[in-house]
Amino acid sequence: ALESILLESDDPEIQERAIFAISQRSDGGRAIEVLKQYAERSDIPNELRGNAIFWISQNPEEGGAGYLIELYPRLEDPELKERAIFGVSQAGGTEARQWLMERVRDTGEDVEIRKNALFWVGQMGGVRAEDLQGLYQTLPDIEMREQVIFVASQSSDSEAVEFLMEVASTEQDSELKERAIFWLGQSNDPRVPDFLLSLI
């Protein structure tokens, strides 16, 4: 009945409610299959497709992340891509993290998509300062480097502070140096005050 409402209604609000209702069902995978079929349709509003993608991501036991990784290359709208990236990040695990890092390094992707992927990798945890440093050195894009600095500032890894100190000390770009100094100023690490005084 819910599937019929979703497919036959022309009222976006009713369709949105149907998507939510279907997502709450426990039908041995049938509900998620309905949402997957809906997410793949290009003849419906992106907002509704995005809602379907979101609810798919909230059902990791149904292989939501794997499906979203498979669906991603077929998505053209940046907003839908961001929904898929968020969904994959919710799954956690090594595969999800590796896939997101591939998006970060893919220069064929829009820079906002890459920044978004890097943000969610940081939110997943487990990103070492060493990884961020390596990424920083290989990314020529200023916007991406700035995002690496931000992600480092949100890390609980004590070595992330050392990375920010290194950027503040050696970075030639004044804007990036300034961002590193700013985030160091927000840190409670006891090493930071003396370091900032040394810069002065």
PDB file of C-alpha atoms in Angstrom:
ATOM      1  CA  ALA A   1       0.000   0.000   0.000  1.00  0.00           C
ATOM      2  CA  LEU A   2       2.791   2.401   0.889  1.00  0.00           C
ATOM      3  CA  GLU A   3       4.616   1.575  -2.321  1.00  0.00           C
ATOM      4  CA  SER A   4       1.481   2.324  -4.337  1.00  0.00           C
ATOM      5  CA  ILE A   5       1.122   5.684  -2.597  1.00  0.00           C
ATOM      6  CA  LEU A   6       4.768   6.501  -3.281  1.00  0.00           C
ATOM      7  CA  LEU A   7       4.598   5.585  -6.959  1.00  0.00           C
ATOM      8  CA  GLU A   8       1.157   6.906  -7.801  1.00  0.00           C
ATOM      9  CA  SER A   9       0.855  10.123  -5.819  1.00  0.00           C
ATOM     10  CA  ASP A  10       1.862  13.407  -7.444  1.00  0.00           C
ATOM     11  CA  ASP A  11       1.952  15.265  -4.115  1.00  0.00           C
ATOM     12  CA  PRO A  12       5.591  15.698  -2.962  1.00  0.00           C
ATOM     13  CA  GLU A  13       4.557  15.985   0.693  1.00  0.00           C
ATOM     14  CA  ILE A  14       2.590  12.731   0.531  1.00  0.00           C
ATOM     15  CA  GLN A  15       5.493  11.046  -1.263  1.00  0.00           C
ATOM     16  CA  GLU A  16       7.910  12.271   1.412  1.00  0.00           C
ATOM     17  CA  ARG A  17       5.689  10.813   4.136  1.00  0.00           C
ATOM     18  CA  ALA A  18       5.465   7.545   2.225  1.00  0.00           C
ATOM     19  CA  ILE A  19       9.277   7.368   1.973  1.00  0.00           C
ATOM     20  CA  PHE A  20       9.551   7.846   5.728  1.00  0.00           C
ATOM     21  CA  ALA A  21       6.845   5.257   6.458  1.00  0.00           C
ATOM     22  CA  ILE A  22       8.498   2.706   4.165  1.00  0.00           C
ATOM     23  CA  SER A  23      11.871   3.326   5.821  1.00  0.00           C
ATOM     24  CA  GLN A  24      10.385   2.361   9.189  1.00  0.00           C
ATOM     25  CA  ARG A  25       9.093  -0.997   7.978  1.00  0.00           C
ATOM     26  CA  SER A  26      10.730  -4.354   8.695  1.00  0.00           C
ATOM     27  CA  ASP A  27       9.915  -6.393   5.616  1.00  0.00           C
ATOM     28  CA  GLY A  28      12.963  -8.591   5.264  1.00  0.00           C
ATOM     29  CA  GLY A  29      14.659  -6.095   2.982  1.00  0.00           C
ATOM     30  CA  ARG A  30      11.628  -5.357   0.823  1.00  0.00           C
ATOM     31  CA  ALA A  31      11.225  -1.833   2.177  1.00  0.00           C
ATOM     32  CA  ILE A  32      14.854  -0.934   1.424  1.00  0.00           C
ATOM     33  CA  GLU A  33      14.534  -2.413  -2.066  1.00  0.00           C
ATOM     34  CA  VAL A  34      11.589  -0.095  -2.721  1.00  0.00           C
ATOM     35  CA  LEU A  35      13.669   2.886  -1.560  1.00  0.00           C
ATOM     36  CA  LYS A  36      16.610   1.797  -3.706  1.00  0.00           C
ATOM     37  CA  GLN A  37      14.431   1.614  -6.803  1.00  0.00           C
ATOM     38  CA  TYR A  38      13.048   5.054  -6.005  1.00  0.00           C
ATOM     39  CA  ALA A  39      16.513   6.557  -5.412  1.00  0.00           C
ATOM     40  CA  GLU A  40      17.637   5.412  -8.866  1.00  0.00           C
ATOM     41  CA  ARG A  41      14.843   7.161 -10.739  1.00  0.00           C
ATOM     42  CA  SER A  42      15.897  10.320 -12.544  1.00  0.00           C
ATOM     43  CA  ASP A  43      12.318  11.425 -13.268  1.00  0.00           C
ATOM     44  CA  ILE A  44      11.501  12.516  -9.722  1.00  0.00           C
ATOM     45  CA  PRO A  45      12.560  15.584  -7.709  1.00  0.00           C
ATOM     46  CA  ASN A  46      16.061  15.430  -6.269  1.00  0.00           C
ATOM     47  CA  GLU A  47      14.757  16.287  -2.817  1.00  0.00           C
ATOM     48  CA  LEU A  48      12.675  13.103  -2.748  1.00  0.00           C
ATOM     49  CA  ARG A  49      15.548  11.027  -4.115  1.00  0.00           C
ATOM     50  CA  GLY A  50      17.755  12.541  -1.442  1.00  0.00           C
ATOM     51  CA  ASN A  51      15.282  11.523   1.256  1.00  0.00           C
ATOM     52  CA  ALA A  52      15.281   7.955  -0.055  1.00  0.00           C
ATOM     53  CA  ILE A  53      19.100   7.923  -0.055  1.00  0.00           C
ATOM     54  CA  PHE A  54      19.145   9.208   3.527  1.00  0.00           C
ATOM     55  CA  TRP A  55      16.840   6.487   4.808  1.00  0.00           C
ATOM     56  CA  ILE A  56      18.769   3.817   2.936  1.00  0.00           C
ATOM     57  CA  SER A  57      21.877   4.986   4.796  1.00  0.00           C
ATOM     58  CA  GLN A  58      20.101   4.548   8.120  1.00  0.00           C
ATOM     59  CA  ASN A  59      19.732   0.812   7.501  1.00  0.00           C
ATOM     60  CA  PRO A  60      23.319  -0.506   7.530  1.00  0.00           C
ATOM     61  CA  GLU A  61      22.120  -4.059   8.134  1.00  0.00           C
ATOM     62  CA  GLU A  62      20.634  -3.973   4.650  1.00  0.00           C
ATOM     63  CA  GLY A  63      23.972  -3.117   3.048  1.00  0.00           C
ATOM     64  CA  GLY A  64      23.149   0.567   2.673  1.00  0.00           C
ATOM     65  CA  ALA A  65      26.757   1.776   2.393  1.00  0.00           C
ATOM     66  CA  GLY A  66      27.694  -0.770  -0.261  1.00  0.00           C
ATOM     67  CA  TYR A  67      24.654   0.170  -2.290  1.00  0.00           C
ATOM     68  CA  LEU A  68      25.381   3.907  -2.008  1.00  0.00           C
ATOM     69  CA  ILE A  69      28.973   3.350  -3.156  1.00  0.00           C
ATOM     70  CA  GLU A  70      27.584   1.499  -6.168  1.00  0.00           C
ATOM     71  CA  LEU A  71      24.929   4.169  -6.814  1.00  0.00           C
ATOM     72  CA  TYR A  72      27.293   7.139  -6.485  1.00  0.00           C
ATOM     73  CA  PRO A  73      28.786   7.097 -10.036  1.00  0.00           C
ATOM     74  CA  ARG A  74      25.256   7.300 -11.447  1.00  0.00           C
ATOM     75  CA  LEU A  75      24.385  10.426  -9.468  1.00  0.00           C
ATOM     76  CA  GLU A  76      24.857  13.719 -11.277  1.00  0.00           C
ATOM     77  CA  ASP A  77      23.351  16.228  -8.863  1.00  0.00           C
ATOM     78  CA  PRO A  78      25.913  17.513  -6.298  1.00  0.00           C
ATOM     79  CA  GLU A  79      23.325  17.507  -3.519  1.00  0.00           C
ATOM     80  CA  LEU A  80      22.517  13.853  -4.118  1.00  0.00           C
ATOM     81  CA  LYS A  81      26.229  13.049  -4.148  1.00  0.00           C
ATOM     82  CA  GLU A  82      26.596  14.762  -0.788  1.00  0.00           C
ATOM     83  CA  ARG A  83      23.676  12.734   0.589  1.00  0.00           C
ATOM     84  CA  ALA A  84      25.386   9.549  -0.578  1.00  0.00           C
ATOM     85  CA  ILE A  85      28.705  10.617   0.958  1.00  0.00           C
ATOM     86  CA  PHE A  86      26.970  11.310   4.267  1.00  0.00           C
ATOM     87  CA  GLY A  87      25.234   7.941   4.071  1.00  0.00           C
ATOM     88  CA  VAL A  88      28.491   6.081   3.507  1.00  0.00           C
ATOM     89  CA  SER A  89      30.091   7.907   6.436  1.00  0.00           C
ATOM     90  CA  GLN A  90      27.284   6.723   8.703  1.00  0.00           C
ATOM     91  CA  ALA A  91      28.184   3.114   8.010  1.00  0.00           C
ATOM     92  CA  GLY A  92      31.685   3.452   9.430  1.00  0.00           C
ATOM     93  CA  GLY A  93      34.351   0.839   8.896  1.00  0.00           C
ATOM     94  CA  THR A  94      37.466   0.546   6.782  1.00  0.00           C
ATOM     95  CA  GLU A  95      35.719   0.219   3.417  1.00  0.00           C
ATOM     96  CA  ALA A  96      33.662   3.367   3.954  1.00  0.00           C
ATOM     97  CA  ARG A  97      36.717   5.344   5.092  1.00  0.00           C
ATOM     98  CA  GLN A  98      38.814   4.200   2.133  1.00  0.00           C
ATOM     99  CA  TRP A  99      36.053   5.076  -0.320  1.00  0.00           C
ATOM    100  CA  LEU A 100      35.626   8.531   1.171  1.00  0.00           C
ATOM    101  CA  MET A 101      39.382   9.134   0.963  1.00  0.00           C
ATOM    102  CA  GLU A 102      39.240   8.174  -2.712  1.00  0.00           C
ATOM    103  CA  ARG A 103      36.649  10.911  -3.188  1.00  0.00           C
ATOM    104  CA  VAL A 104      38.937  13.366  -1.367  1.00  0.00           C
ATOM    105  CA  ARG A 105      41.849  12.602  -3.690  1.00  0.00           C
ATOM    106  CA  ASP A 106      39.778  12.534  -6.892  1.00  0.00           C
ATOM    107  CA  THR A 107      40.588  15.791  -8.669  1.00  0.00           C
ATOM    108  CA  GLY A 108      37.789  15.056 -11.127  1.00  0.00           C
ATOM    109  CA  GLU A 109      35.276  15.671  -8.351  1.00  0.00           C
ATOM    110  CA  ASP A 110      33.911  19.106  -7.501  1.00  0.00           C
ATOM    111  CA  VAL A 111      35.983  20.665  -4.719  1.00  0.00           C
ATOM    112  CA  GLU A 112      32.941  21.035  -2.453  1.00  0.00           C
ATOM    113  CA  ILE A 113      32.235  17.318  -2.781  1.00  0.00           C
ATOM    114  CA  ARG A 114      35.856  16.539  -1.887  1.00  0.00           C
ATOM    115  CA  LYS A 115      35.770  18.873   1.108  1.00  0.00           C
ATOM    116  CA  ASN A 116      32.535  17.289   2.274  1.00  0.00           C
ATOM    117  CA  ALA A 117      34.034  13.796   1.996  1.00  0.00           C
ATOM    118  CA  LEU A 118      37.070  14.877   4.017  1.00  0.00           C
ATOM    119  CA  PHE A 119      34.852  16.433   6.685  1.00  0.00           C
ATOM    120  CA  TRP A 120      32.921  13.191   7.156  1.00  0.00           C
ATOM    121  CA  VAL A 121      36.112  11.133   7.241  1.00  0.00           C
ATOM    122  CA  GLY A 122      37.184  13.343  10.129  1.00  0.00           C
ATOM    123  CA  GLN A 123      33.828  12.902  11.851  1.00  0.00           C
ATOM    124  CA  MET A 124      34.152   9.130  11.580  1.00  0.00           C
ATOM    125  CA  GLY A 125      37.297   9.272  13.732  1.00  0.00           C
ATOM    126  CA  GLY A 126      40.387   7.210  13.325  1.00  0.00           C
ATOM    127  CA  VAL A 127      42.098   9.701  10.998  1.00  0.00           C
ATOM    128  CA  ARG A 128      45.686   9.961  12.140  1.00  0.00           C
ATOM    129  CA  ALA A 129      47.680  13.166  12.012  1.00  0.00           C
ATOM    130  CA  GLU A 130      50.185  11.285   9.854  1.00  0.00           C
ATOM    131  CA  ASP A 131      47.445  10.666   7.279  1.00  0.00           C
ATOM    132  CA  LEU A 132      46.418  14.312   7.305  1.00  0.00           C
ATOM    133  CA  GLN A 133      50.019  15.433   6.890  1.00  0.00           C
ATOM    134  CA  GLY A 134      50.510  13.136   3.921  1.00  0.00           C
ATOM    135  CA  LEU A 135      47.272  14.373   2.399  1.00  0.00           C
ATOM    136  CA  TYR A 136      48.250  18.001   2.967  1.00  0.00           C
ATOM    137  CA  GLN A 137      51.535  17.538   1.160  1.00  0.00           C
ATOM    138  CA  THR A 138      49.924  15.926  -1.895  1.00  0.00           C
ATOM    139  CA  LEU A 139      47.020  18.348  -2.350  1.00  0.00           C
ATOM    140  CA  PRO A 140      47.932  21.424  -4.395  1.00  0.00           C
ATOM    141  CA  ASP A 141      44.451  22.934  -4.009  1.00  0.00           C
ATOM    142  CA  ILE A 142      44.343  25.723  -1.390  1.00  0.00           C
ATOM    143  CA  GLU A 143      40.704  25.008  -0.465  1.00  0.00           C
ATOM    144  CA  MET A 144      41.454  21.353   0.163  1.00  0.00           C
ATOM    145  CA  ARG A 145      44.516  22.191   2.235  1.00  0.00           C
ATOM    146  CA  GLU A 146      42.406  24.532   4.326  1.00  0.00           C
ATOM    147  CA  GLN A 147      39.924  21.714   4.876  1.00  0.00           C
ATOM    148  CA  VAL A 148      42.749  19.408   6.002  1.00  0.00           C
ATOM    149  CA  ILE A 149      43.730  22.051   8.551  1.00  0.00           C
ATOM    150  CA  PHE A 150      40.140  22.244   9.798  1.00  0.00           C
ATOM    151  CA  VAL A 151      39.817  18.461  10.093  1.00  0.00           C
ATOM    152  CA  ALA A 152      43.106  18.365  12.012  1.00  0.00           C
ATOM    153  CA  SER A 153      41.756  21.004  14.386  1.00  0.00           C
ATOM    154  CA  GLN A 154      38.803  18.743  15.187  1.00  0.00           C
ATOM    155  CA  SER A 155      40.960  15.673  15.797  1.00  0.00           C
ATOM    156  CA  SER A 156      41.539  14.272  19.288  1.00  0.00           C
ATOM    157  CA  ASP A 157      44.947  12.969  18.177  1.00  0.00           C
ATOM    158  CA  SER A 158      47.620  14.935  20.056  1.00  0.00           C
ATOM    159  CA  GLU A 159      49.848  14.687  16.994  1.00  0.00           C
ATOM    160  CA  ALA A 160      47.301  16.762  15.083  1.00  0.00           C
ATOM    161  CA  VAL A 161      48.450  19.738  17.129  1.00  0.00           C
ATOM    162  CA  GLU A 162      52.016  19.029  16.047  1.00  0.00           C
ATOM    163  CA  PHE A 163      50.843  18.987  12.435  1.00  0.00           C
ATOM    164  CA  LEU A 164      49.145  22.384  12.880  1.00  0.00           C
ATOM    165  CA  MET A 165      52.303  23.738  14.489  1.00  0.00           C
ATOM    166  CA  GLU A 166      54.310  22.539  11.509  1.00  0.00           C
ATOM    167  CA  VAL A 167      51.926  24.265   9.099  1.00  0.00           C
ATOM    168  CA  ALA A 168      52.047  27.466  11.153  1.00  0.00           C
ATOM    169  CA  SER A 169      55.858  27.346  11.136  1.00  0.00           C
ATOM    170  CA  THR A 170      56.671  26.329   7.585  1.00  0.00           C
ATOM    171  CA  GLU A 171      53.701  27.091   5.328  1.00  0.00           C
ATOM    172  CA  GLN A 172      54.512  29.787   2.749  1.00  0.00           C
ATOM    173  CA  ASP A 173      50.890  30.647   1.978  1.00  0.00           C
ATOM    174  CA  SER A 174      49.874  33.346   4.461  1.00  0.00           C
ATOM    175  CA  GLU A 175      46.183  32.390   4.421  1.00  0.00           C
ATOM    176  CA  LEU A 176      46.871  28.751   5.281  1.00  0.00           C
ATOM    177  CA  LYS A 177      49.383  29.798   7.956  1.00  0.00           C
ATOM    178  CA  GLU A 178      46.746  32.101   9.429  1.00  0.00           C
ATOM    179  CA  ARG A 179      44.144  29.296   9.533  1.00  0.00           C
ATOM    180  CA  ALA A 180      46.562  26.967  11.321  1.00  0.00           C
ATOM    181  CA  ILE A 181      47.353  29.676  13.889  1.00  0.00           C
ATOM    182  CA  PHE A 182      43.663  30.386  14.387  1.00  0.00           C
ATOM    183  CA  TRP A 183      42.836  26.751  15.132  1.00  0.00           C
ATOM    184  CA  LEU A 184      45.848  26.398  17.402  1.00  0.00           C
ATOM    185  CA  GLY A 185      44.437  29.327  19.334  1.00  0.00           C
ATOM    186  CA  GLN A 186      41.244  27.314  19.906  1.00  0.00           C
ATOM    187  CA  SER A 187      43.209  24.354  21.270  1.00  0.00           C
ATOM    188  CA  ASN A 188      43.588  23.512  24.962  1.00  0.00           C
ATOM    189  CA  ASP A 189      46.896  21.761  24.355  1.00  0.00           C
ATOM    190  CA  PRO A 190      49.404  23.088  26.914  1.00  0.00           C
ATOM    191  CA  ARG A 191      52.125  23.275  24.253  1.00  0.00           C
ATOM    192  CA  VAL A 192      50.274  25.857  22.203  1.00  0.00           C
ATOM    193  CA  PRO A 193      50.844  29.082  24.219  1.00  0.00           C
ATOM    194  CA  ASP A 194      54.625  28.728  24.181  1.00  0.00           C
ATOM    195  CA  PHE A 195      54.559  27.838  20.498  1.00  0.00           C
ATOM    196  CA  LEU A 196      52.487  30.920  19.622  1.00  0.00           C
ATOM    197  CA  LEU A 197      54.844  33.089  21.676  1.00  0.00           C
ATOM    198  CA  SER A 198      57.758  31.675  19.741  1.00  0.00           C
ATOM    199  CA  LEU A 199      56.051  32.647  16.474  1.00  0.00           C
ATOM    200  CA  ILE A 200      55.592  36.194  17.741  1.00  0.00           C
TER     201      ILE A 200
END
